[in-house]
CSV table of C-alpha atoms and ligand atoms in Angstrom, one decimal:
chain,number,residue,atom,x,y,z
A,1,MET,CA,-0.5,0.0,0.3
A,2,THR,CA,1.0,3.2,-1.4
A,3,LYS,CA,1.8,6.2,1.5
A,4,THR,CA,-0.8,8.2,-0.7
A,5,ARG,CA,-2.8,5.4,-0.5
A,6,GLU,CA,-2.4,5.0,3.4
A,7,LYS,CA,-3.1,9.1,4.2
A,8,VAL,CA,-6.7,8.5,1.5
A,9,ILE,CA,-8.2,6.1,4.1
A,10,ASN,CA,-7.2,7.6,6.8
A,11,ILE,CA,-8.9,10.2,5.9
A,12,LEU,CA,-12.3,8.3,4.7
A,13,ILE,CA,-11.3,6.9,8.1
A,14,ASP,CA,-11.5,10.3,10.1
A,15,ASN,CA,-14.5,11.1,8.4
A,16,SER,CA,-17.0,8.7,8.3
A,17,ASP,CA,-19.2,9.6,9.7
A,18,LYS,CA,-20.5,11.1,6.4
A,19,TYR,CA,-19.8,12.2,3.1
A,20,ILE,CA,-16.6,14.1,1.8
A,21,SER,CA,-15.2,15.8,-1.5
A,22,GLY,CA,-12.7,13.8,-3.8
A,23,GLU,CA,-12.2,18.4,-3.9
A,24,TYR,CA,-11.4,17.6,0.0
A,25,ILE,CA,-8.9,15.3,-0.5
A,26,SER,CA,-7.5,15.9,-3.0
A,27,ASP,CA,-6.5,20.0,-1.4
A,28,ILE,CA,-5.3,18.6,1.7
A,29,LEU,CA,-3.0,15.8,0.3
A,30,GLY,CA,-2.3,18.1,-3.5
A,31,LEU,CA,-3.1,15.6,-5.3
A,32,SER,CA,-5.5,15.9,-8.8
A,33,ARG,CA,-9.3,14.4,-8.9
A,34,ALA,CA,-8.7,11.9,-11.5
A,35,SER,CA,-6.1,11.2,-9.2
A,36,ILE,CA,-7.9,10.2,-5.3
A,37,TRP,CA,-10.2,8.8,-7.5
A,38,LYS,CA,-7.4,6.2,-9.3
A,39,HIS,CA,-6.9,5.0,-5.3
A,40,ILE,CA,-10.7,5.1,-3.9
A,41,LYS,CA,-11.4,2.9,-6.5
A,42,ALA,CA,-8.5,0.1,-5.7
A,43,LEU,CA,-9.1,0.5,-1.8
A,44,LYS,CA,-12.7,-0.9,-2.7
A,45,SER,CA,-10.9,-3.9,-4.7
A,46,GLU,CA,-9.1,-3.7,-0.8
A,47,GLY,CA,-12.5,-4.3,0.4
A,48,PHE,CA,-13.3,-1.3,1.2
A,49,ASP,CA,-16.9,-0.4,0.8
A,50,ILE,CA,-16.5,3.1,0.7
A,51,GLU,CA,-19.8,5.3,-0.8
A,52,SER,CA,-20.1,7.3,-4.1
A,53,LYS,CA,-22.7,9.5,-3.9
A,54,SER,CA,-22.8,12.3,-7.1
A,55,GLY,CA,-23.4,15.9,-5.6
A,56,HIS,CA,-21.6,14.5,-1.6
A,57,GLY,CA,-18.8,12.8,-2.4
A,58,TYR,CA,-16.9,9.8,-0.5
A,59,ARG,CA,-18.9,8.2,2.3
A,60,LEU,CA,-16.9,5.2,4.4
A,61,HIS,CA,-18.7,2.2,6.2
A,62,GLU,CA,-18.0,0.8,9.1
A,63,GLN,CA,-18.0,-2.5,7.7
A,64,GLU,CA,-16.5,-5.3,10.0
A,65,LYS,CA,-13.5,-6.1,7.7
A,66,ARG,CA,-12.7,-1.9,9.8
A,67,GLY,CA,-12.5,-4.2,12.8
A,68,MET,CA,-9.0,-4.7,12.6
A,69,ASN,CA,-6.7,-4.3,9.4
A,70,SER,CA,-3.3,-2.8,8.7
A,71,TYR,CA,-5.2,1.1,8.2
A,72,GLU,CA,-7.2,1.1,11.3
A,73,ILE,CA,-3.6,0.1,13.1
A,74,LYS,CA,-1.9,2.2,11.5
A,75,HIS,CA,-4.0,5.0,11.9
A,76,LYS,CA,-3.4,7.6,14.7
A,77,LEU,CA,-0.2,5.6,15.8
A,78,LYS,CA,1.4,7.8,18.6
A,79,THR,CA,4.5,5.8,18.3
A,80,SER,CA,7.4,6.6,16.1
A,81,TYR,CA,9.3,2.9,15.1
A,82,MET,CA,7.1,-0.1,16.6
A,83,GLY,CA,3.7,-0.9,14.6
A,84,GLN,CA,4.4,1.9,12.0
A,85,GLU,CA,4.4,-1.2,9.8
A,86,VAL,CA,2.0,-3.8,10.3
A,87,TYR,CA,1.4,-7.0,8.3
A,88,TYR,CA,-2.1,-8.3,8.7
A,89,PHE,CA,-3.6,-11.7,8.0
A,90,ASP,CA,-7.5,-12.5,7.7
A,91,SER,CA,-5.9,-15.9,8.6
A,92,ILE,CA,-2.8,-17.2,9.1
A,93,ASP,CA,-0.3,-20.7,10.6
A,94,SER,CA,0.8,-18.3,13.0
A,95,THR,CA,2.0,-14.4,13.7
A,96,ASN,CA,5.6,-15.6,15.4
A,97,ILE,CA,6.2,-18.3,12.3
A,98,TYR,CA,5.9,-15.2,9.6
A,99,ALA,CA,7.8,-12.5,11.6
A,100,ASN,CA,10.6,-15.0,11.9
A,101,THR,CA,10.4,-15.4,7.6
A,102,ILE,CA,10.5,-11.0,7.2
A,103,ALA,CA,12.1,-10.4,10.3
A,104,ASN,CA,16.2,-9.9,8.1
A,105,LYS,CA,14.6,-8.0,5.5
A,106,VAL,CA,11.8,-5.3,7.9
A,107,PRO,CA,12.4,-2.8,9.9
A,108,GLU,CA,12.8,-3.2,14.1
A,109,GLY,CA,9.8,-2.7,15.6
A,110,SER,CA,7.5,-4.2,12.1
A,111,VAL,CA,4.6,-6.0,13.9
A,112,VAL,CA,2.7,-9.1,11.9
A,113,VAL,CA,-0.9,-9.9,13.1
A,114,ALA,CA,-3.9,-11.8,12.0
A,115,LYS,CA,-7.9,-12.5,13.0
A,116,GLU,CA,-6.8,-15.5,13.2
A,117,GLN,CA,-4.9,-18.3,13.8
A,118,THR,CA,-4.4,-22.1,12.6
A,119,GLN,CA,-1.3,-23.7,14.4
A,120,GLY,CA,-0.7,-20.7,17.1
A,121,LYS,CA,2.3,-21.5,19.5
A,122,GLY,CA,2.7,-22.0,23.1
A,123,ARG,CA,5.3,-22.0,25.6
A,124,SER,CA,6.9,-25.6,25.7
A,125,GLY,CA,5.4,-26.6,22.1
A,126,LYS,CA,1.8,-26.7,23.3
A,127,VAL,CA,-0.7,-25.1,20.9
A,128,TRP,CA,-2.3,-22.1,21.6
A,129,VAL,CA,-5.7,-22.0,20.0
A,130,SER,CA,-6.2,-18.9,18.3
A,131,ASP,CA,-9.6,-18.9,16.5
A,132,GLN,CA,-11.2,-15.8,14.9
A,133,ASP,CA,-13.1,-13.2,17.1
A,134,GLN,CA,-11.8,-14.7,19.9
A,135,GLY,CA,-8.9,-13.5,21.3
A,136,ILE,CA,-5.6,-10.9,19.3
A,137,TYR,CA,-2.8,-12.7,17.9
A,138,PHE,CA,0.3,-10.8,17.1
A,139,SER,CA,4.4,-10.9,17.3
A,140,THR,CA,6.0,-7.3,17.1
A,141,ILE,CA,10.3,-8.3,15.3
A,142,LEU,CA,12.7,-5.5,17.8
A,143,LYS,CA,16.9,-5.7,17.1
A,144,PRO,CA,18.2,-4.7,20.2
A,145,SER,CA,22.1,-4.9,20.6
A,146,ILE,CA,22.2,-6.1,23.7
A,147,PRO,CA,24.2,-8.8,25.0
A,148,ILE,CA,22.3,-12.7,24.3
A,149,THR,CA,21.8,-13.3,28.3
A,150,ARG,CA,19.4,-10.0,28.6
A,151,ALA,CA,17.1,-11.7,25.6
A,152,ALA,CA,15.1,-13.3,28.1
A,153,PHE,CA,13.9,-10.3,29.9
A,154,LEU,CA,12.3,-8.5,26.5
A,155,THR,CA,9.1,-11.3,27.6
A,156,GLN,CA,8.9,-9.1,30.6
A,157,VAL,CA,9.2,-5.6,28.8
A,158,ALA,CA,6.4,-7.0,27.1
A,159,GLY,CA,4.1,-8.0,29.9
A,160,ALA,CA,4.8,-4.9,31.5
A,161,ALA,CA,3.9,-3.0,29.0
A,162,LEU,CA,0.7,-5.3,28.2
A,163,THR,CA,-0.5,-5.2,32.2
A,164,THR,CA,-0.2,-1.5,31.4
A,165,SER,CA,-2.4,-0.6,28.1
A,166,LEU,CA,-4.4,-3.8,30.1
A,167,GLU,CA,-5.2,-1.0,32.7
A,168,LYS,CA,-5.8,1.7,31.4
A,169,LEU,CA,-8.3,0.4,29.2
A,170,GLY,CA,-10.3,-0.2,33.1
A,171,ILE,CA,-8.4,-3.5,33.3
A,172,PRO,CA,-7.1,-4.9,36.1
A,173,CYS,CA,-4.1,-7.5,35.5
A,174,GLN,CA,-1.9,-9.3,37.2
A,175,ILE,CA,1.8,-11.0,35.7
A,176,LYS,CA,2.2,-14.4,37.0
A,177,TRP,CA,6.0,-15.1,36.3
A,178,PRO,CA,7.5,-15.3,33.4
A,179,ASN,CA,5.5,-14.3,30.7
A,180,ASP,CA,1.7,-15.2,31.9
A,181,LEU,CA,-1.3,-12.6,32.3
A,182,VAL,CA,-4.3,-13.2,34.9
A,183,LEU,CA,-7.6,-11.7,35.7
A,184,ASN,CA,-9.1,-12.8,37.8
A,185,GLY,CA,-7.1,-16.0,39.3
A,186,LYS,CA,-6.7,-17.0,35.1
A,187,LYS,CA,-4.6,-16.5,32.4
A,188,ILE,CA,-5.8,-13.6,29.7
A,189,ALA,CA,-2.6,-13.7,27.1
A,190,GLY,CA,0.0,-15.2,26.8
A,191,ILE,CA,3.7,-14.1,25.6
A,192,LEU,CA,5.9,-15.9,23.1
A,193,THR,CA,9.2,-14.7,22.4
A,194,GLU,CA,11.6,-16.4,20.2
A,195,MET,CA,15.2,-15.4,18.9
A,196,ARG,CA,17.3,-15.6,16.1
A,197,ALA,CA,21.6,-15.1,17.5
A,198,GLU,CA,25.0,-16.4,15.8
A,199,ILE,CA,27.3,-17.3,18.1
A,200,GLU,CA,28.3,-13.4,20.3
A,201,SER,CA,25.4,-11.3,18.5
A,202,ILE,CA,21.5,-11.1,18.0
A,203,SER,CA,20.3,-11.2,14.1
A,204,TYR,CA,16.3,-10.5,15.8
A,205,ILE,CA,14.0,-11.0,19.0
A,206,VAL,CA,10.1,-11.7,18.1
A,207,VAL,CA,8.1,-11.5,20.5
A,208,GLY,CA,4.5,-13.1,20.2
A,209,ILE,CA,1.4,-12.1,21.8
A,210,GLY,CA,-2.2,-13.9,22.7
A,211,VAL,CA,-5.1,-12.2,24.1
A,212,ASN,CA,-7.5,-14.1,25.1
A,213,VAL,CA,-10.6,-11.8,23.6
A,214,GLY,CA,-14.4,-12.8,22.6
A,215,PRO,CA,-16.2,-15.1,24.4
A,216,LYS,CA,-14.0,-18.5,24.8
A,217,THR,CA,-14.8,-21.7,25.7
A,218,PHE,CA,-12.0,-23.7,26.7
A,219,ASP,CA,-10.9,-27.0,26.7
A,220,GLN,CA,-11.8,-28.6,29.9
A,221,SER,CA,-8.3,-29.6,30.9
A,222,ILE,CA,-6.9,-25.4,30.5
A,223,ALA,CA,-11.1,-24.6,31.6
A,224,ASN,CA,-10.1,-24.4,35.6
A,225,VAL,CA,-6.9,-22.3,34.4
A,226,ALA,CA,-8.0,-19.6,31.3
A,227,THR,CA,-10.1,-17.0,30.7
A,228,SER,CA,-10.8,-13.9,28.3
A,229,LEU,CA,-11.7,-10.3,28.6
A,230,ALA,CA,-15.1,-10.9,27.7
A,231,ASN,CA,-15.7,-13.9,30.5
A,232,GLU,CA,-14.8,-11.9,32.7
A,233,ASP,CA,-17.6,-9.1,31.5
A,234,TYR,CA,-14.4,-7.1,29.5
A,235,GLU,CA,-15.4,-5.2,26.4
A,236,VAL,CA,-12.5,-3.8,25.2
A,237,SER,CA,-11.8,-2.6,21.5
A,238,GLU,CA,-8.4,-5.0,20.2
A,239,LEU,CA,-8.0,-1.4,18.4
A,240,ASP,CA,-7.7,0.4,20.7
A,241,LEU,CA,-6.2,-2.4,23.0
A,242,ILE,CA,-3.6,-3.1,20.5
A,243,ARG,CA,-2.5,0.6,19.6
A,244,GLY,CA,-2.5,1.2,23.3
A,245,PHE,CA,0.1,-1.8,23.6
A,246,PHE,CA,1.9,-0.6,21.0
A,247,LEU,CA,2.5,2.8,22.6
A,248,ASP,CA,3.3,1.0,25.7
A,249,PHE,CA,5.5,-1.3,24.6
A,250,GLU,CA,8.1,1.1,22.3
A,251,ASP,CA,7.9,3.4,26.1
A,252,PHE,CA,9.3,0.4,28.2
A,253,TYR,CA,11.5,-1.0,25.1
A,254,GLU,CA,13.3,2.0,24.6
A,255,ASP,CA,14.0,2.0,28.8
A,256,PHE,CA,15.1,-1.7,28.1
A,257,LYS,CA,17.5,-0.7,25.6
A,258,ASN,CA,18.8,1.9,28.1
A,259,LYS,CA,19.4,-0.3,30.3
A,260,ASP,CA,17.0,1.6,32.9
A,261,TYR,CA,15.0,-1.8,34.1
A,262,ARG,CA,13.2,0.6,37.0
A,263,ARG,CA,10.2,1.5,35.8
A,264,ILE,CA,9.7,-1.8,34.3
A,265,LEU,CA,10.5,-3.5,37.8
A,266,ASP,CA,8.5,-1.6,39.6
A,267,ILE,CA,5.2,-2.6,37.8
A,268,LEU,CA,6.7,-6.5,37.2
A,269,LYS,CA,6.7,-6.0,41.7
A,270,ASP,CA,3.5,-4.0,41.8
A,271,LYS,CA,1.5,-6.8,38.8
A,272,SER,CA,3.3,-9.6,40.3
A,273,ALA,CA,1.0,-12.6,41.0
A,274,VAL,CA,3.6,-14.1,43.2
A,275,LEU,CA,5.2,-12.3,44.9
A,276,GLY,CA,5.2,-12.3,48.9
A,277,LYS,CA,3.5,-16.0,48.2
A,278,GLU,CA,4.5,-19.9,48.8
A,279,ILE,CA,4.7,-21.0,45.5
A,280,TYR,CA,5.4,-24.5,43.7
A,281,VAL,CA,9.0,-24.0,41.3
A,282,ILE,CA,8.4,-27.6,39.2
A,283,ARG,CA,11.8,-28.2,37.0
A,284,ASP,CA,11.8,-32.1,34.8
A,285,GLY,CA,9.0,-32.9,37.4
A,286,GLN,CA,10.1,-31.6,40.3
A,287,LYS,CA,8.0,-29.9,42.9
A,288,GLU,CA,9.8,-27.6,45.3
A,289,LYS,CA,7.7,-25.1,47.5
A,290,VAL,CA,8.8,-21.5,48.1
A,291,PHE,CA,8.6,-18.6,48.3
A,292,ALA,CA,8.7,-15.8,45.5
A,293,GLU,CA,11.4,-12.8,47.6
A,294,ASN,CA,12.0,-11.2,44.4
A,295,ILE,CA,12.6,-9.8,40.2
A,296,ASP,CA,16.2,-9.0,39.8
A,297,GLU,CA,17.1,-7.2,36.8
A,298,TYR,CA,17.8,-10.1,35.1
A,299,GLY,CA,13.9,-11.1,35.5
A,300,ASN,CA,14.9,-13.8,37.8
A,301,LEU,CA,12.9,-14.8,40.5
A,302,ILE,CA,14.3,-15.2,43.4
A,303,VAL,CA,13.0,-17.4,45.8
A,304,ARG,CA,13.7,-19.3,49.1
A,305,ASN,CA,13.8,-22.4,50.0
A,306,GLU,CA,12.7,-24.7,52.5
A,307,LEU,CA,16.2,-24.3,54.1
A,308,GLY,CA,16.4,-20.4,54.1
A,309,PHE,CA,18.5,-19.8,51.2
A,310,LEU,CA,17.9,-17.6,48.1
A,311,GLU,CA,17.6,-19.3,44.7
A,312,GLU,CA,17.9,-18.0,41.5
A,313,VAL,CA,15.2,-19.2,39.3
A,314,PHE,CA,15.6,-17.8,35.6
A,315,THR,CA,13.4,-18.0,33.7
A,316,GLY,CA,12.0,-20.5,30.9
A,317,GLU,CA,13.3,-23.2,33.3
A,318,ILE,CA,10.7,-23.7,34.8
A,319,SER,CA,7.3,-23.3,35.7
A,320,ILE,CA,5.7,-21.9,38.6
A,321,ARG,CA,2.6,-23.2,40.2
A,322,GLY,CA,0.2,-21.2,43.3
A,323,LEU,CA,-0.3,-24.4,46.4
A,324,ASP,CA,-3.2,-24.7,45.8
A,325,SER,CA,-4.7,-23.2,42.3
A,326,TYR,CA,-2.5,-22.0,39.0
A,327,ILE,CA,-1.4,-18.8,41.4
B,1,BTN,C1,2.2,-19.2,25.5
B,1,BTN,O1,2.0,-18.4,26.9
B,1,BTN,O2,2.0,-20.3,25.7
B,1,BTN,C2,2.7,-17.6,24.8
B,1,BTN,C3,1.2,-18.0,24.0
B,1,BTN,C4,2.0,-17.2,22.8
B,1,BTN,C5,1.0,-16.7,21.3
B,1,BTN,C6,1.5,-16.0,21.3
B,1,BTN,S1,0.3,-16.1,19.8
B,1,BTN,C7,0.4,-15.1,18.0
B,1,BTN,C8,1.6,-15.9,18.4
B,1,BTN,N1,1.3,-16.2,17.8
B,1,BTN,C9,2.3,-17.5,18.0
B,1,BTN,O3,2.0,-18.6,17.2
B,1,BTN,N2,1.7,-17.2,18.7
B,1,BTN,C10,2.1,-16.3,20.3
């Protein structure tokens, strides 16, 4: 999509409550009316429901497709790079898989967004069920110049950003270290971070996020640990959420690249569903009861074991559980 066409659709979106003349658009963009008409025709063939009424002009009608597409996502997005290049799909195997295939060719902050995933990936080889109208599925491509040992923390940077964006929309979620967002004690979002690196340097990192949004019936095996915003009686605009997230994530990611972890850690600690509780850490199938004390600046969980000694728990290595519940 050309920049000009993007400007045309943005003007139509801004004025979708009324008709606007071709003359008005051509004045704003400094283009001939014939050229505006060409762009309108192309937009119509892309599926935009644009009515042309003689004597009135053009009007974009509300339509299902407007819920989420690359123009709507970018429209009024106030970031400098996060989400500024969007690859949108009605259906795809996995946004993480696609992000991995384009990562070397696209700028940092490019995102892949899909309405449905047919092979959504969860952590530890699990499937992330990604039906249409039930969730938001997207992946962001990052290219930070950081040591490889710092990369895992990006999952938590994304978690802090997502918690912040959800909170701004009135949804009080918590973070189950290291990468689940929970609402009313059940998981509503997961983050899958994948990295491509050479021996010493990172080529790119893909941070994939799935948020359960719409009404959802979960498989019996996870019904007591998973939920969705709608199941908990929260209604959100997916566009507001994704745009808000890109803004918050860019903000925290800049802190992260500048080695300023203060705000991120404050959120991770403040919103933690784990700190200050007795939990089980599960390593290779072995359960150990510990007390969760802190999160360090690498994102490791600091726990006190039953002998009273402090231990570092590294992300990726283990899973954790509440003593008698998911958390
Ligand atoms: C987890 O909690 O297990 C992580 C789930 C991550 C799911 C998201 S949905 C968008 C992106 N694409 C994928 O295939 N997975 C991530």
